[in-house]
Amino acid sequence: MEKGVGLLLGGILSAQVWVSATVVDSAGEPLPFVSVYNLRARQGTYTDLQGRFRIEALPTDTIEIRCVGYQTLRVPASSFSAVVRLVEQPIEVMPVVIRPGENPAHELIRRLQAQRGRWDPLGRPHKYLSYNKLTLGLPDSVRSDTLPPHLFLWETETEKVYYSPSRQIETLRAQRVVGNLPVQSILSPTSFLPISLYTDRLRLLENHLISPIGDEALNYYEYAIRDTIFSGKDTLIRIDFFPQRGREAWTLKGQLTIVLPDAALYAFQGEAYIPSFQSGLLQTSFYRIWHYYERLGDTLWFPTQLHSEVKLKVRTAQAGVGLILRSRSFLRSVELLRESERPLYPEVVLPEQVPSVEQRAEPLTPEESRSYQVLDSLLRKVELRRWQWLLDLPTLVSGRISLGRVNLIWRPFLLYHEAEGLRPQMGLETNDNLSERFRVRVWVGYGSYRWAGAQGTPWRYGVEGEMGQRWRGRLFYYDDVRELTLPRLLDEQPAFLPGEQRLYEVPVRGYAFRWESMVRERAGGMYLRLPLGGRALGYFSGIVAERSLFGERQQGIVTTFGMEYLHNQVLLRRGGLLWRAEYELPRIHLQGGVLWQGGRGALPFWLQVDFLHRWQWGRWALMRVRLSGAYTHSLPSLWQLQLRTLPEGYLGGSDMLAAHPIRRFVSGVVYAFYEWSIPNTRFPSRQWAPMLSMHFQGAYADGVIYPESGVSLQNWLPPMLYRIFPSLGLTRVGVFTSLAGRLSMERFYFRLSSQLF
């Protein structure tokens, strides 16, 4: 009997149990990446981003919990509570720099780099569901009991299908916003957080930093092995990384954990202090990201948690208000894609009606629940839902307000130029509630200036019907005014899809808009847009047009064809509407056309090409290049090219000749614009950081070269004046001179630019 009881007690004491708890600091905040080690079994793990861990142990085992900056804690496995609190123990150590070749961490980083093709999530076609949470609040030091813990709270559930940067679809499935506002963003937190750390550079907001595991990492970072833990057959090695001396502006600092023998990334925490050389209303001073990876199946390591924290400052005339923006994303149901499942092009899909979030990857905290209660009650009292169209970003982007089965088109609602003065206009179109197969659209405008009716009625109108989304066919007729010249490449920006916007409604111009620059045009025809691939669109249009200017009248059949290529673009789709949400340069735009007129011996035609690119070298050089050209043959005077220059003293765009203020028609022209800006990221004052730019530009037209150079300055106001005139401080001031002939004071041109590049 006694022998049986002894065997039973021995079996109980020798039974393995799972010990789980949450590790927090003295303030109750969870601590990620804390080492949890079983002293008997010599196996361990790390806490995840919520401070949670789970480890196997005997009831008689002792668990050691240690973290840099906290007192080491040893707790028997049989007496664990749900929450383990660590006590701070600040320590100071002298910096130790280990040179390349002497550092054993370098070999681990190289092994991690060598496995990029195996573990890089952007190299493996996949799809997943994600739960995302975005909060905006005040820093803890300035929080008030009268305010909710979070000033804004937004939850979303999204589904993403990824095959390549040019072949991905993200669909909004559910959301919950404070006040139940109908806010729909075109991007979720998984879109602006870097999901892959294996790339050479990480994009954090507008900053491009060197990745600590990219190909260039060993030239920018120093590494130190901090800890080693054994977890079953895996070995977890935690490594601290920090910038080399003089490389602080390009790098992060933090910790990463590598799992062996797979040589995969297990966890990552990095932070960057961003020098605040921006002079805008909103400044970013600190950025921190967390990644946590899990083994999915036998070989796939994939990031399942992506979190970030951004410290912002809203600058006012008197002072700055600090804000903290936090995002938390949990990825689940990760699957590898088969070839047949890959999407055809990048797209963000927003439904007309979005259900509320019901399945949360983590429960709401008491602070978040209180924020919902307070803000929901407050917004219910002010009845903001009456103005829901002002809060719906797709509505603002597309300029459409739903009125049942029709949309009210209000973009652009008010136009102004010297030809017609203030011109209000409005339109109506059918929507998906009437038919998902086609749309019918009508619009009308009225020119208020006396010249608006010089060639007939001041009323302008148009009607069109269209079908399709990515591909689109459209029949149209309009009676409107247009710019005298035909090519528009130097004024166009790839913000909307080709053919989506009427020509003279593009707001970007670098020259005055006079009645002499306008023609009255009546035209009817067809337009066809076809996808040429994930990054290219082709379009074709044929119209029968009649133009007139002060009695001069010309008529013809105009055939236009073109192709637009973007390195990367995201299309936004809601129902039957499709437009571009964002794009990345470089961009190539090709366009041509033929004018058919009876009785002419030569066949008039024109060709255009435009290349635009911007890129950044580290934190010290912003490069911008634009090359454009156009050629016409036998075009009549109403269809000619115009040499694009800035009139003296004009506040306008950047891609115009500044030191040659002439305007004339040409049959062929080639433009070249090169700009090198030096952002002063280490200026002593964060409120005044001048940015110098050097310009080399020119044109070649009809055998004449127009070369010029110049310098410009941004953020040029001292802090005292900038607080009073912030918009004036954002204006670029430049001086340009012609490089043709001898230099003299009369050949220098002062220029103000309202565009920021």
mmCIF file of C-alpha atoms in Angstrom, residues 354-533:
data_model
loop_
_atom_site.group_PDB
_atom_site.id
_atom_site.type_symbol
_atom_site.label_atom_id
_atom_site.label_comp_id
_atom_site.label_asym_id
_atom_site.label_seq_id
_atom_site.Cartn_x
_atom_site.Cartn_y
_atom_site.Cartn_z
ATOM 1 C CA VAL A 354 -19.349 47.713 -43.771
ATOM 2 C CA PRO A 355 -20.406 45.480 -40.847
ATOM 3 C CA SER A 356 -19.079 46.103 -37.367
ATOM 4 C CA VAL A 357 -16.075 44.242 -35.973
ATOM 5 C CA GLU A 358 -17.164 41.171 -34.006
ATOM 6 C CA GLN A 359 -14.102 38.887 -33.804
ATOM 7 C CA ARG A 360 -11.187 40.571 -32.075
ATOM 8 C CA ALA A 361 -7.728 39.030 -31.914
ATOM 9 C CA GLU A 362 -7.305 40.619 -28.490
ATOM 10 C CA PRO A 363 -9.994 41.974 -26.153
ATOM 11 C CA LEU A 364 -10.481 45.688 -25.642
ATOM 12 C CA THR A 365 -8.604 47.144 -22.701
ATOM 13 C CA PRO A 366 -10.532 49.090 -20.023
ATOM 14 C CA GLU A 367 -9.077 52.329 -21.466
ATOM 15 C CA GLU A 368 -10.313 51.463 -24.956
ATOM 16 C CA SER A 369 -13.789 50.525 -23.724
ATOM 17 C CA ARG A 370 -14.007 53.803 -21.802
ATOM 18 C CA SER A 371 -12.902 55.746 -24.882
ATOM 19 C CA TYR A 372 -15.649 54.137 -26.930
ATOM 20 C CA GLN A 373 -18.263 55.010 -24.322
ATOM 21 C CA VAL A 374 -17.203 58.633 -23.911
ATOM 22 C CA LEU A 375 -16.625 59.419 -27.591
ATOM 23 C CA ASP A 376 -19.719 57.561 -28.792
ATOM 24 C CA SER A 377 -21.853 59.587 -26.383
ATOM 25 C CA LEU A 378 -20.169 62.852 -27.366
ATOM 26 C CA LEU A 379 -20.459 62.325 -31.113
ATOM 27 C CA ARG A 380 -24.055 61.196 -30.753
ATOM 28 C CA LYS A 381 -24.902 64.556 -29.196
ATOM 29 C CA VAL A 382 -23.309 66.619 -31.978
ATOM 30 C CA GLU A 383 -25.013 64.444 -34.647
ATOM 31 C CA LEU A 384 -21.983 64.146 -36.870
ATOM 32 C CA ARG A 385 -23.602 61.390 -38.903
ATOM 33 C CA ARG A 386 -25.595 64.061 -40.721
ATOM 34 C CA TRP A 387 -22.305 65.073 -42.305
ATOM 35 C CA GLN A 388 -21.095 61.553 -42.952
ATOM 36 C CA TRP A 389 -20.131 62.345 -46.555
ATOM 37 C CA LEU A 390 -17.503 64.758 -45.219
ATOM 38 C CA LEU A 391 -15.965 61.926 -43.184
ATOM 39 C CA ASP A 392 -15.908 59.330 -45.956
ATOM 40 C CA LEU A 393 -12.495 59.500 -47.617
ATOM 41 C CA PRO A 394 -13.520 57.676 -50.835
ATOM 42 C CA THR A 395 -16.356 60.182 -51.208
ATOM 43 C CA LEU A 396 -13.926 63.071 -50.863
ATOM 44 C CA VAL A 397 -11.435 61.506 -53.283
ATOM 45 C CA SER A 398 -13.983 60.709 -55.972
ATOM 46 C CA GLY A 399 -16.055 63.859 -55.438
ATOM 47 C CA ARG A 400 -19.328 61.924 -55.343
ATOM 48 C CA ILE A 401 -22.186 61.925 -52.837
ATOM 49 C CA SER A 402 -24.722 59.100 -52.969
ATOM 50 C CA LEU A 403 -28.368 60.197 -53.319
ATOM 51 C CA GLY A 404 -30.103 56.850 -53.563
ATOM 52 C CA ARG A 405 -29.784 55.576 -57.126
ATOM 53 C CA VAL A 406 -27.759 58.553 -58.352
ATOM 54 C CA ASN A 407 -24.549 60.248 -57.238
ATOM 55 C CA LEU A 408 -24.092 63.976 -56.957
ATOM 56 C CA ILE A 409 -20.787 64.884 -58.621
ATOM 57 C CA TRP A 410 -19.186 67.912 -57.007
ATOM 58 C CA ARG A 411 -15.541 67.618 -58.119
ATOM 59 C CA PRO A 412 -14.644 70.199 -59.136
ATOM 60 C CA PHE A 413 -17.562 72.253 -57.825
ATOM 61 C CA LEU A 414 -16.026 75.660 -58.572
ATOM 62 C CA LEU A 415 -13.539 76.549 -61.302
ATOM 63 C CA TYR A 416 -11.826 79.839 -61.923
ATOM 64 C CA HIS A 417 -9.713 81.222 -64.710
ATOM 65 C CA GLU A 418 -9.453 84.506 -66.587
ATOM 66 C CA ALA A 419 -11.545 83.179 -69.450
ATOM 67 C CA GLU A 420 -14.758 82.429 -67.557
ATOM 68 C CA GLY A 421 -14.203 83.881 -64.101
ATOM 69 C CA LEU A 422 -15.880 81.888 -61.344
ATOM 70 C CA ARG A 423 -17.587 78.922 -62.926
ATOM 71 C CA PRO A 424 -19.780 76.704 -60.749
ATOM 72 C CA GLN A 425 -20.638 73.284 -62.098
ATOM 73 C CA MET A 426 -22.406 70.167 -60.920
ATOM 74 C CA GLY A 427 -23.220 66.717 -62.226
ATOM 75 C CA LEU A 428 -25.355 63.624 -61.656
ATOM 76 C CA GLU A 429 -24.584 59.993 -62.413
ATOM 77 C CA THR A 430 -26.267 56.675 -61.853
ATOM 78 C CA ASN A 431 -24.675 54.248 -59.382
ATOM 79 C CA ASP A 432 -24.698 50.543 -58.563
ATOM 80 C CA ASN A 433 -28.123 50.796 -56.930
ATOM 81 C CA LEU A 434 -29.556 51.298 -60.423
ATOM 82 C CA SER A 435 -27.182 49.094 -62.423
ATOM 83 C CA GLU A 436 -23.754 47.564 -61.908
ATOM 84 C CA ARG A 437 -23.222 47.164 -65.663
ATOM 85 C CA PHE A 438 -23.283 50.762 -66.832
ATOM 86 C CA ARG A 439 -23.330 54.386 -65.683
ATOM 87 C CA VAL A 440 -24.906 57.463 -67.206
ATOM 88 C CA ARG A 441 -23.495 60.880 -66.304
ATOM 89 C CA VAL A 442 -24.553 64.460 -67.052
ATOM 90 C CA TRP A 443 -22.938 67.725 -65.927
ATOM 91 C CA VAL A 444 -23.521 71.423 -66.429
ATOM 92 C CA GLY A 445 -21.494 74.566 -65.683
ATOM 93 C CA TYR A 446 -21.936 78.323 -66.086
ATOM 94 C CA GLY A 447 -19.205 80.874 -66.814
ATOM 95 C CA SER A 448 -19.805 84.129 -64.955
ATOM 96 C CA TYR A 449 -17.255 86.358 -66.713
ATOM 97 C CA ARG A 450 -18.231 88.502 -69.701
ATOM 98 C CA TRP A 451 -15.913 86.587 -72.040
ATOM 99 C CA ALA A 452 -17.677 83.323 -71.171
ATOM 100 C CA GLY A 453 -20.471 84.096 -73.635
ATOM 101 C CA ALA A 454 -18.304 85.716 -76.310
ATOM 102 C CA GLN A 455 -18.805 82.753 -78.615
ATOM 103 C CA GLY A 456 -22.374 81.867 -77.797
ATOM 104 C CA THR A 457 -23.947 80.846 -74.529
ATOM 105 C CA PRO A 458 -21.932 80.819 -71.257
ATOM 106 C CA TRP A 459 -23.509 77.469 -70.374
ATOM 107 C CA ARG A 460 -21.229 74.395 -70.581
ATOM 108 C CA TYR A 461 -22.593 70.878 -70.486
ATOM 109 C CA GLY A 462 -21.770 67.253 -71.184
ATOM 110 C CA VAL A 463 -23.322 63.775 -71.164
ATOM 111 C CA GLU A 464 -21.670 60.357 -71.225
ATOM 112 C CA GLY A 465 -22.331 56.687 -70.623
ATOM 113 C CA GLU A 466 -19.723 54.108 -69.632
ATOM 114 C CA MET A 467 -19.212 50.455 -68.779
ATOM 115 C CA GLY A 468 -16.417 48.518 -67.037
ATOM 116 C CA GLN A 469 -13.961 49.101 -64.191
ATOM 117 C CA ARG A 470 -10.338 48.208 -64.870
ATOM 118 C CA TRP A 471 -11.209 48.208 -68.554
ATOM 119 C CA ARG A 472 -13.648 50.944 -69.450
ATOM 120 C CA GLY A 473 -15.603 52.006 -72.497
ATOM 121 C CA ARG A 474 -17.293 55.397 -72.698
ATOM 122 C CA LEU A 475 -19.441 57.335 -75.185
ATOM 123 C CA PHE A 476 -19.611 61.102 -74.632
ATOM 124 C CA TYR A 477 -20.636 64.474 -75.954
ATOM 125 C CA TYR A 478 -19.773 67.890 -74.507
ATOM 126 C CA ASP A 479 -19.799 71.616 -75.247
ATOM 127 C CA ASP A 480 -16.992 73.171 -73.237
ATOM 128 C CA VAL A 481 -13.924 75.400 -73.311
ATOM 129 C CA ARG A 482 -10.424 73.967 -73.430
ATOM 130 C CA GLU A 483 -6.864 75.129 -73.485
ATOM 131 C CA LEU A 484 -5.683 76.220 -76.908
ATOM 132 C CA THR A 485 -2.782 73.763 -77.129
ATOM 133 C CA LEU A 486 -3.244 70.028 -77.290
ATOM 134 C CA PRO A 487 -0.400 68.443 -75.215
ATOM 135 C CA ARG A 488 -0.710 68.533 -71.415
ATOM 136 C CA LEU A 489 2.072 66.288 -70.159
ATOM 137 C CA LEU A 490 3.936 68.863 -68.082
ATOM 138 C CA ASP A 491 0.746 69.691 -66.192
ATOM 139 C CA GLU A 492 -0.407 66.156 -65.529
ATOM 140 C CA GLN A 493 0.274 64.216 -62.342
ATOM 141 C CA PRO A 494 -0.619 60.510 -62.063
ATOM 142 C CA ALA A 495 -3.232 61.020 -59.380
ATOM 143 C CA PHE A 496 -6.177 59.656 -61.336
ATOM 144 C CA LEU A 497 -6.519 57.046 -64.019
ATOM 145 C CA PRO A 498 -6.010 58.229 -67.625
ATOM 146 C CA GLY A 499 -9.147 59.738 -69.092
ATOM 147 C CA GLU A 500 -10.885 60.172 -65.736
ATOM 148 C CA GLN A 501 -10.567 63.960 -65.594
ATOM 149 C CA ARG A 502 -11.291 66.657 -68.157
ATOM 150 C CA LEU A 503 -8.199 68.348 -69.485
ATOM 151 C CA TYR A 504 -8.446 71.890 -68.217
ATOM 152 C CA GLU A 505 -9.766 70.778 -64.820
ATOM 153 C CA VAL A 506 -6.239 69.665 -63.862
ATOM 154 C CA PRO A 507 -5.255 72.312 -61.267
ATOM 155 C CA VAL A 508 -1.462 72.098 -61.697
ATOM 156 C CA ARG A 509 -0.274 74.901 -63.982
ATOM 157 C CA GLY A 510 2.793 77.058 -64.262
ATOM 158 C CA TYR A 511 1.438 79.864 -66.437
ATOM 159 C CA ALA A 512 -1.367 82.383 -66.462
ATOM 160 C CA PHE A 513 -4.777 81.284 -67.734
ATOM 161 C CA ARG A 514 -6.123 83.840 -70.218
ATOM 162 C CA TRP A 515 -9.028 83.926 -72.607
ATOM 163 C CA GLU A 516 -6.548 83.932 -75.479
ATOM 164 C CA SER A 517 -5.374 80.516 -74.245
ATOM 165 C CA MET A 518 -8.860 79.016 -74.506
ATOM 166 C CA VAL A 519 -10.946 77.660 -77.364
ATOM 167 C CA ARG A 520 -14.593 76.728 -77.539
ATOM 168 C CA GLU A 521 -14.974 73.044 -78.349
ATOM 169 C CA ARG A 522 -17.928 70.877 -79.225
ATOM 170 C CA ALA A 523 -17.087 67.191 -79.487
ATOM 171 C CA GLY A 524 -18.568 63.748 -79.371
ATOM 172 C CA GLY A 525 -16.864 60.395 -79.487
ATOM 173 C CA MET A 526 -15.735 57.292 -77.663
ATOM 174 C CA TYR A 527 -13.039 56.349 -75.151
ATOM 175 C CA LEU A 528 -11.592 52.906 -74.362
ATOM 176 C CA ARG A 529 -9.184 52.004 -71.554
ATOM 177 C CA LEU A 530 -7.537 48.580 -71.409
ATOM 178 C CA PRO A 531 -5.169 47.022 -68.835
ATOM 179 C CA LEU A 532 -1.804 46.133 -70.328
ATOM 180 C CA GLY A 533 -0.539 44.462 -67.138
#
